[in-house]
mmCIF file of C-alpha atoms in Angstrom:
data_model
loop_
_atom_site.group_PDB
_atom_site.id
_atom_site.type_symbol
_atom_site.label_atom_id
_atom_site.label_comp_id
_atom_site.label_asym_id
_atom_site.label_seq_id
_atom_site.Cartn_x
_atom_site.Cartn_y
_atom_site.Cartn_z
ATOM 1 C CA MET A 654 -2.217 20.608 -34.178
ATOM 2 C CA LYS A 655 0.051 19.635 -31.670
ATOM 3 C CA LYS A 656 3.548 18.213 -31.012
ATOM 4 C CA ILE A 657 4.212 15.246 -29.274
ATOM 5 C CA GLY A 658 5.656 17.389 -25.963
ATOM 6 C CA GLU A 659 2.578 19.702 -25.911
ATOM 7 C CA VAL A 660 0.114 16.659 -26.009
ATOM 8 C CA ALA A 661 2.092 14.937 -23.243
ATOM 9 C CA ALA A 662 2.223 18.134 -21.109
ATOM 10 C CA LEU A 663 -1.867 18.413 -21.555
ATOM 11 C CA PHE A 664 -1.967 15.094 -19.726
ATOM 12 C CA GLY A 665 0.868 15.113 -17.228
ATOM 13 C CA THR A 666 2.645 12.611 -18.734
ATOM 14 C CA THR A 667 5.741 11.671 -21.059
ATOM 15 C CA PRO A 668 6.115 11.746 -24.729
ATOM 16 C CA ARG A 669 7.287 8.207 -24.234
ATOM 17 C CA THR A 670 3.737 7.261 -23.213
ATOM 18 C CA LEU A 671 2.272 8.665 -26.363
ATOM 19 C CA LEU A 672 4.808 6.656 -28.328
ATOM 20 C CA TYR A 673 3.760 3.494 -26.285
ATOM 21 C CA TYR A 674 0.116 4.252 -27.291
ATOM 22 C CA GLU A 675 1.192 4.530 -30.986
ATOM 23 C CA GLU A 676 3.209 1.123 -30.892
ATOM 24 C CA GLN A 677 0.102 -0.337 -29.552
ATOM 25 C CA GLY A 678 -2.063 0.779 -32.438
ATOM 26 C CA ILE A 679 -4.255 3.192 -30.373
ATOM 27 C CA LEU A 680 -2.695 6.500 -31.778
ATOM 28 C CA THR A 681 -1.804 7.025 -35.381
ATOM 29 C CA PRO A 682 -0.761 10.745 -35.414
ATOM 30 C CA ASP A 683 0.290 12.307 -38.665
ATOM 31 C CA LYS A 684 4.156 13.100 -39.323
ATOM 32 C CA THR A 685 5.756 16.226 -40.878
ATOM 33 C CA GLY A 686 8.214 15.864 -43.742
ATOM 34 C CA LYS A 687 11.075 15.944 -40.913
ATOM 35 C CA GLY A 688 9.082 13.093 -39.132
ATOM 36 C CA THR A 689 7.829 15.249 -36.184
ATOM 37 C CA ARG A 690 4.592 13.648 -34.925
ATOM 38 C CA VAL A 691 1.463 16.057 -35.019
ATOM 39 C CA TYR A 692 -1.852 15.347 -33.214
ATOM 40 C CA ALA A 693 -5.059 16.601 -34.359
ATOM 41 C CA SER A 694 -7.913 17.184 -32.347
ATOM 42 C CA GLY A 695 -9.529 13.783 -33.054
ATOM 43 C CA ASP A 696 -6.117 12.377 -32.014
ATOM 44 C CA ILE A 697 -6.160 14.009 -28.599
ATOM 45 C CA ARG A 698 -9.695 13.009 -27.915
ATOM 46 C CA ARG A 699 -8.690 9.195 -28.625
ATOM 47 C CA PHE A 700 -5.684 9.437 -26.471
ATOM 48 C CA ALA A 701 -7.926 11.306 -23.749
ATOM 49 C CA VAL A 702 -10.297 8.506 -23.476
ATOM 50 C CA ALA A 703 -7.540 5.728 -23.985
ATOM 51 C CA PHE A 704 -5.272 7.191 -21.356
ATOM 52 C CA GLU A 705 -8.225 7.612 -18.697
ATOM 53 C CA LEU A 706 -9.381 3.994 -19.405
ATOM 54 C CA ALA A 707 -5.739 2.813 -18.799
ATOM 55 C CA GLY A 708 -5.711 4.912 -15.577
ATOM 56 C CA LEU A 709 -8.736 2.950 -14.267
ATOM 57 C CA GLY A 710 -6.785 -0.182 -14.794
ATOM 58 C CA ILE A 711 -8.152 -1.377 -18.235
ATOM 59 C CA PRO A 712 -5.603 -3.250 -20.307
ATOM 60 C CA ILE A 713 -4.081 -1.784 -23.171
ATOM 61 C CA ARG A 714 -5.333 -4.712 -25.147
ATOM 62 C CA ARG A 715 -9.048 -4.118 -24.296
ATOM 63 C CA ILE A 716 -8.702 -0.557 -25.418
ATOM 64 C CA ARG A 717 -7.045 -1.532 -28.569
ATOM 65 C CA GLU A 718 -9.809 -3.891 -29.193
ATOM 66 C CA ILE A 719 -12.461 -0.700 -28.997
ATOM 67 C CA VAL A 720 -10.092 1.010 -31.233
ATOM 68 C CA GLU A 721 -9.746 -1.756 -33.800
ATOM 69 C CA ALA A 722 -13.453 -2.505 -33.818
ATOM 70 C CA SER A 723 -14.019 0.995 -35.342
ATOM 71 C CA GLU A 724 -11.239 0.424 -37.847
ATOM 72 C CA ARG A 725 -12.231 -2.979 -39.105
ATOM 73 C CA ALA A 726 -15.832 -1.911 -39.749
ATOM 74 C CA THR A 727 -17.280 -1.260 -42.962
ATOM 75 C CA SER A 728 -20.023 1.094 -42.002
ATOM 76 C CA LYS A 729 -20.602 3.606 -38.939
ATOM 77 C CA GLU A 730 -23.340 1.268 -37.994
ATOM 78 C CA GLU A 731 -21.090 -1.844 -37.677
ATOM 79 C CA ALA A 732 -18.745 0.277 -35.737
ATOM 80 C CA ALA A 733 -21.180 1.098 -33.301
ATOM 81 C CA ARG A 734 -22.468 -2.170 -32.886
ATOM 82 C CA ALA A 735 -18.659 -3.671 -32.302
ATOM 83 C CA GLN A 736 -17.875 -1.032 -29.970
ATOM 84 C CA SER A 737 -21.220 -1.083 -28.083
ATOM 85 C CA SER A 738 -20.839 -4.888 -27.414
ATOM 86 C CA LEU A 739 -16.989 -4.434 -26.312
ATOM 87 C CA LEU A 740 -18.315 -1.629 -24.102
ATOM 88 C CA THR A 741 -21.068 -3.530 -22.514
ATOM 89 C CA ASP A 742 -18.539 -6.246 -21.690
ATOM 90 C CA LEU A 743 -16.179 -3.838 -20.165
ATOM 91 C CA GLY A 744 -18.882 -2.294 -17.917
ATOM 92 C CA ALA A 745 -19.613 -5.768 -16.731
ATOM 93 C CA ASP A 746 -15.965 -6.386 -16.097
ATOM 94 C CA LEU A 747 -15.951 -2.989 -14.134
ATOM 95 C CA ARG A 748 -19.030 -3.758 -11.927
ATOM 96 C CA ASP A 749 -17.419 -7.163 -10.976
ATOM 97 C CA GLN A 750 -14.401 -4.963 -10.160
ATOM 98 C CA ILE A 751 -16.191 -2.577 -8.217
ATOM 99 C CA GLY A 752 -17.790 -5.333 -6.240
ATOM 100 C CA ARG A 753 -14.374 -6.768 -5.369
ATOM 101 C CA LEU A 754 -13.105 -3.147 -4.278
ATOM 102 C CA GLU A 755 -16.134 -2.578 -1.955
ATOM 103 C CA ARG A 756 -15.461 -6.243 -0.356
ATOM 104 C CA ALA A 757 -11.901 -5.232 -0.017
ATOM 105 C CA VAL A 758 -12.795 -1.811 1.533
ATOM 106 C CA ALA A 759 -15.243 -3.774 3.996
ATOM 107 C CA ASP A 760 -12.423 -6.035 4.857
ATOM 108 C CA ILE A 761 -10.134 -3.216 5.548
ATOM 109 C CA GLU A 762 -12.543 -1.739 7.976
ATOM 110 C CA ALA A 763 -13.146 -4.926 9.715
ATOM 111 C CA GLY A 764 -9.168 -4.984 10.145
ATOM 112 C CA ARG A 765 -9.122 -1.677 11.345
ATOM 113 C CA SER A 766 -12.072 -2.596 13.806
ATOM 114 C CA LEU A 767 -9.693 -5.043 15.215
ATOM 115 C CA ILE A 768 -7.117 -2.981 15.539
ATOM 116 C CA ASP A 769 -9.437 -0.369 17.504
ATOM 117 C CA GLY A 770 -10.503 -3.387 19.701
ATOM 118 C CA THR A 771 -6.877 -3.622 21.020
ATOM 119 C CA PHE A 772 -7.028 -0.051 22.095
ATOM 120 C CA GLU A 773 -10.237 -0.518 24.072
ATOM 121 C CA ALA A 774 -8.089 -0.010 27.385
ATOM 122 C CA HIS A 775 -6.920 3.101 26.173
ATOM 123 C CA PRO A 776 -9.825 4.943 24.673
ATOM 124 C CA ALA A 777 -7.994 7.979 24.061
ATOM 125 C CA GLU A 778 -5.775 6.093 21.533
ATOM 126 C CA ALA A 779 -9.097 4.590 19.894
ATOM 127 C CA SER A 780 -10.667 5.928 16.877
ATOM 128 C CA ALA A 781 -14.163 6.907 17.771
ATOM 129 C CA GLY A 782 -16.966 5.674 16.264
ATOM 130 C CA ARG A 783 -15.572 2.516 14.748
ATOM 131 C CA ALA A 784 -17.233 -0.898 15.210
ATOM 132 C CA SER A 785 -15.271 -3.227 17.512
ATOM 133 C CA ALA A 786 -14.332 -6.981 16.497
ATOM 134 C CA LYS A 787 -16.896 -7.939 19.198
ATOM 135 C CA GLU A 788 -19.709 -6.770 17.012
ATOM 136 C CA GLY A 789 -18.924 -9.950 14.877
ATOM 137 C CA ILE A 790 -17.042 -8.398 11.944
ATOM 138 C CA THR A 791 -14.832 -10.999 10.297
ATOM 139 C CA PRO A 792 -12.092 -9.736 8.037
ATOM 140 C CA LEU A 793 -10.433 -11.638 5.156
ATOM 141 C CA PRO A 794 -7.947 -14.280 6.643
ATOM 142 C CA ALA A 795 -5.251 -12.200 4.804
ATOM 143 C CA ILE A 796 -6.165 -9.118 7.100
ATOM 144 C CA CYS A 797 -6.302 -11.329 10.171
ATOM 145 C CA ALA A 798 -2.798 -12.921 9.335
ATOM 146 C CA LEU A 799 -1.493 -9.347 8.862
ATOM 147 C CA LEU A 800 -2.830 -8.264 12.308
ATOM 148 C CA ALA A 801 -2.285 -11.595 13.995
ATOM 149 C CA ASP A 802 0.594 -10.099 16.046
ATOM 150 C CA PHE A 803 -0.792 -6.680 16.331
ATOM 151 C CA GLY A 804 -2.192 -7.093 19.535
ATOM 152 C CA ASP A 805 0.540 -8.913 21.365
ATOM 153 C CA LEU A 806 3.021 -6.085 20.139
ATOM 154 C CA GLU A 807 0.797 -3.512 21.268
ATOM 155 C CA THR A 808 0.183 -5.143 24.530
ATOM 156 C CA ARG A 809 4.006 -5.329 25.242
ATOM 157 C CA ARG A 810 4.406 -1.557 23.933
ATOM 158 C CA LEU A 811 1.931 -0.263 26.552
ATOM 159 C CA THR A 812 3.105 -2.272 29.630
ATOM 160 C CA GLY A 813 6.648 -3.671 29.055
ATOM 161 C CA ASP A 814 7.685 -7.274 28.610
ATOM 162 C CA ALA A 815 7.567 -9.869 31.173
ATOM 163 C CA GLU A 816 10.512 -8.421 33.259
ATOM 164 C CA GLY A 817 9.365 -5.214 33.307
ATOM 165 C CA LYS A 818 11.335 -3.654 30.716
ATOM 166 C CA ARG A 819 10.127 -1.659 27.941
ATOM 167 C CA PRO A 820 10.348 -3.981 24.612
ATOM 168 C CA LYS A 821 12.444 -2.762 21.703
ATOM 169 C CA LYS A 822 10.948 -1.185 18.894
ATOM 170 C CA PRO A 823 9.188 -4.121 16.712
ATOM 171 C CA ARG A 824 10.995 -4.796 13.403
ATOM 172 C CA TYR A 825 8.661 -5.020 10.753
ATOM 173 C CA VAL A 826 9.457 -7.571 7.750
ATOM 174 C CA ALA A 827 8.129 -7.023 4.257
ATOM 175 C CA ALA A 828 5.693 -10.027 3.237
ATOM 176 C CA SER A 829 8.610 -11.508 1.218
ATOM 177 C CA GLY A 830 10.336 -12.198 4.558
ATOM 178 C CA ARG A 831 13.528 -10.115 3.530
#
């Protein structure tokens, strides 16, 4: 049996996190006569799984559904079937998310290739081994918009403005425009 602070320390989190999981119905620690929460090994294992899933971006409500499926079941077999179904759905959602992440990584690489293409006149500054924009890589419109002024800014930085003066350092503004 471990106290809340000890469990939090095991996972590098705070006692408040464990209280949140308790509020969400995921944890149900025992309490001493004085109200101190104590966690048995089963509670700690449940928290480990829930905390890991949440760290992967799984919403707490989905984690709670898995926990509740076990608690509502009238037999181990029923609990296993319900949890298996929920985990199958969760796996499918994660595979979809992986696909989106892989596409985002490819788009980021394509955007980086556009930037590298800007440095073609200055090979020492270019990153070796990356494809150039001339090779037909098409990044997402968001990447293009983000990089739209990059080439112009870089050309001015390297060559100076039309009057032969070095341009001022560009001011970058957050996407919100502030």
